Amino acid sequence: MGGSAILVAGIVVLKLSQVAAPALEKLGLVSYLLGSDWDPVSGSFGALPFVYGTLVTSAVAIALALPVSVGLALFLSEMGPKRLRPVVGFAIETLAAIPSVVYGLWGLFVLVPLLRGTVEPLLGRFLGFLPLFRGPPLGLGFLAAGIILAVMILPTIASVTIEVLKTVPPPLKEGALALGATRWEAIRLAVLPYGRPGIIGAALLGLARALGETMAVTMVIGNSPEIHASLFAPGYTLPAVIANEFAEATSELHTGALAGLALVLFGITLLLSAAARILVRAVARGPAGARA
Amino acid sequence: METARPMSMLVRPPEAAAPAAVAGEAVRSTLAPAPKLVVEHLAAGFGRATVLRDVDLAVPERSILAVIGPSGCGKSTFLRCLNRMHELVPGAWARGKLLLDGDDLNAGDVDPVLLRRRVGMVFQRPNPFPTMSIRDNVAAGLRLNGIAGNHGEIVERCLRQAALWDEVKDRLGASALSLSGGQQQRLCIARALAVEPEVLLMDEPASALDPIATAKVEDLLHELKARYTIVIVTHNMQQAARVSDQTAFFYMGDLIEVGPTDRIFTAPRKQRTEDYVTGKFG
Amino acid sequence: MRSFRLRKARNLAWTAICGLAVVAALLPLLSLLWLVVSKGGAGLSPRFFVDLPAPIGEPGGGVGNAIAGTLLMVGMASLLAVPVGVGAGVFLAEKGDGKVGSVVRFTTEVLSGVPSIVVGIVAYGLVVVPMKRFSALAGALSLALLMVPPLARAAEEFVRLVPSTLREASLALGVAQWRTSLRVVLRTALPGLLTAVLLAVARAAGETAPLLFTALNNQYWNARPDQPTASLTVQIFNYAISPYEDWHRKAWTAALVLLLLVGALNLFARVLARGRLRGAR
């Protein structure tokens, strides 16, 4: 089993490596991975700003999408009226079916002006003591990319969480209610602890999607290979720079450096989705003895 | 032991007891405890279906009422009406009065959450919280109700009451799932006792257990009777005969007959009851 | 004892917060759909579907070649991916418990985790580099690689849904195993498989990233697989990031066209899936 995984991964890695090899040899692996300067004109290629941008935008996305998804899933399966379920279920499927480039369009012409005009000035005023919310409100930047990613990974996390909540045995919930728990207390006491591994798995699946997402991010992040602490600042991600520069890369060095970024991205997503699958399977089986 | 039991603690108007017995019972009833839980005209169902019709009965304080009847007779629904778990099922409804010490708990303004603190429940299958330790399972209800102080003492007392203390005292921090099925069920009893309910409902608490564990739970019932009023649903008539003071027989959603357990099993007044307890059907 | 009112209030507050989460999740969807319909609808005309893009400053112009390019590449990708994906799925359902089965299953799982942009580079390495030219074929290959894993997974599920009694009945009649699979099982699972294919096609039609450096773009009509080709998604991207007001409007209209295409495919898949369920009852 492991052998076959290595086989497929091998073909992908082989193809990427063939393209990337000359550049990595010339630049040196360490200075390539840890370099923070990316300037194709002067032949300087450092991967760090893109890794940073990818991680920061994905972290913002998860921080926003996870609570909303879990809240939505809880409301649908534990709290709200049953009639709401098919309606919201349909809406979530629709969200998942919208192409990335259309999200980008919406982000560029709706979200970015909203951030620039309203949200970022407000955040700067009230939370400006945090380095995260400093600097001029540009609209285009880490925050915009994080929000658009959050919208895009929400269907993944929400639908998996809904499935996870379905696996919570009813007697467990009733046990809490019979002790005199309110509905929310029963959720805290019985539902969430039982579902926790599955919800973490759902979050990791969403995260894996966020890491590889390209078009929408490319359109709203500002495309500037810099490392800033502020979420208002423009940045760049691994997929975005590949999308923007790969077709126009003329030198072997430039193409190779971009393929190297793809290798890094592939490595990160592979690790994450493996972890997510293991967790989701663990919860599908349930804690030992709970169903005996 | 049969004679030690009060003759009848049945309060079931109008045909509560035969006229000849009335005088004797009236004298004894001044000694016998007052009814703790009184059910009047209770009816329940799901949507258009009615699964329970016009049930009247009373359970005296510190006694055990066994509820028997064939599958689908409404006995589980009856039990779940007593702590209003029944209404959690979408479309479920219940009407009638549910008097605990005279307060109507089925009234619209009574919050079921408060009711369930006074009326605890033990389920058919043990359902300890799987992510919690033994200690935390027992203390879960206390935490909910914001009871501060030394949980350790209460935990020990409840585990002792549930006859589990000696088996788990050295590993209170272990997962509840490390216990055997019978131990898990006694843990669930301890968990229900921790919030000091007045009434304890048990839905076939021994049906998922082996004979030894069943015997332990039955012994436990005799001890718990000293403090609590207990209603137990069982499909096992020997069990009903062994543990209960009163027995109620349900059939097809009707309460057919309720009375002292020895009378129900030796001299039932209704033909259906006799057929059932003598094994002619069910 | 903690006040019961506080506990009730907390219960209510969390219920409200979770309800707000539903609203927060649906707001972007409603905003997006409303804007695509209102902004995009304004520029919609029959000629938009058939005309070539107009140079900047000239009135009119459409995305006819981009629609044709998307259809061409998605069609080619389906020809590549459907036999492979469905075949892998049927194989997994029928013989998936063996050693080869687990190899195939793991392969599709790994492949489904690869970001589309990385798949694009793989297709670039496999087609563009040897051909020394961007082409519809390279774009189609990248789309096909993205279609195979979900197709295989769905096909496996649908074939497993076929009652084993049906399969055994056919085997008992002395029909060879592979003919059983093909005839009885596939025919019974067909509506489900079609649903899966439609959903995969819808997903492929909305892909942009891997096309950027495989099919590239083209200002003119193209029907040749070995030439650069326009696509609806790349066209939307180019219009959106341009500095021109007029092209922004065209981006919205093209997005409406894309959503209509993807939406129709999804709707069709849904209707088919429902029909299958009704048939099963």
mmCIF file of N, CA and C in Angstrom, chain B residues 111 114 117 144-145, chain C residues 1-2 4 7-8:
data_model
loop_
_atom_site.group_PDB
_atom_site.id
_atom_site.type_symbol
_atom_site.label_atom_id
_atom_site.label_comp_id
_atom_site.label_asym_id
_atom_site.label_seq_id
_atom_site.Cartn_x
_atom_site.Cartn_y
_atom_site.Cartn_z
ATOM 1 N N ASP B 111 -39.639 24.038 33.104
ATOM 2 C CA ASP B 111 -38.559 23.712 32.187
ATOM 3 C C ASP B 111 -38.135 22.267 32.389
ATOM 4 N N LEU B 114 -35.005 21.559 34.444
ATOM 5 C CA LEU B 114 -35.086 21.547 35.909
ATOM 6 C C LEU B 114 -35.708 20.251 36.408
ATOM 7 N N ARG B 117 -33.414 17.290 36.747
ATOM 8 C CA ARG B 117 -32.538 17.234 37.914
ATOM 9 C C ARG B 117 -33.213 16.480 39.040
ATOM 10 N N LEU B 144 -22.448 20.613 35.911
ATOM 11 C CA LEU B 144 -23.524 21.293 35.179
ATOM 12 C C LEU B 144 -24.286 22.234 36.090
ATOM 13 N N ASN B 145 -24.600 21.712 37.273
ATOM 14 C CA ASN B 145 -25.432 22.489 38.173
ATOM 15 C C ASN B 145 -24.623 23.447 39.026
ATOM 16 N N MET C 1 -25.368 26.877 44.218
ATOM 17 C CA MET C 1 -25.880 26.416 42.924
ATOM 18 C C MET C 1 -25.973 27.584 41.951
ATOM 19 N N ARG C 2 -25.419 27.362 40.777
ATOM 20 C CA ARG C 2 -25.404 28.416 39.781
ATOM 21 C C ARG C 2 -26.822 28.701 39.320
ATOM 22 N N PHE C 4 -30.032 29.087 37.481
ATOM 23 C CA PHE C 4 -30.562 28.381 36.325
ATOM 24 C C PHE C 4 -30.800 29.338 35.174
ATOM 25 N N ARG C 7 -27.789 29.698 33.082
ATOM 26 C CA ARG C 7 -27.571 28.549 32.188
ATOM 27 C C ARG C 7 -28.503 28.623 30.986
ATOM 28 N N LYS C 8 -29.742 29.040 31.236
ATOM 29 C CA LYS C 8 -30.679 29.171 30.122
ATOM 30 C C LYS C 8 -30.213 30.246 29.157
#
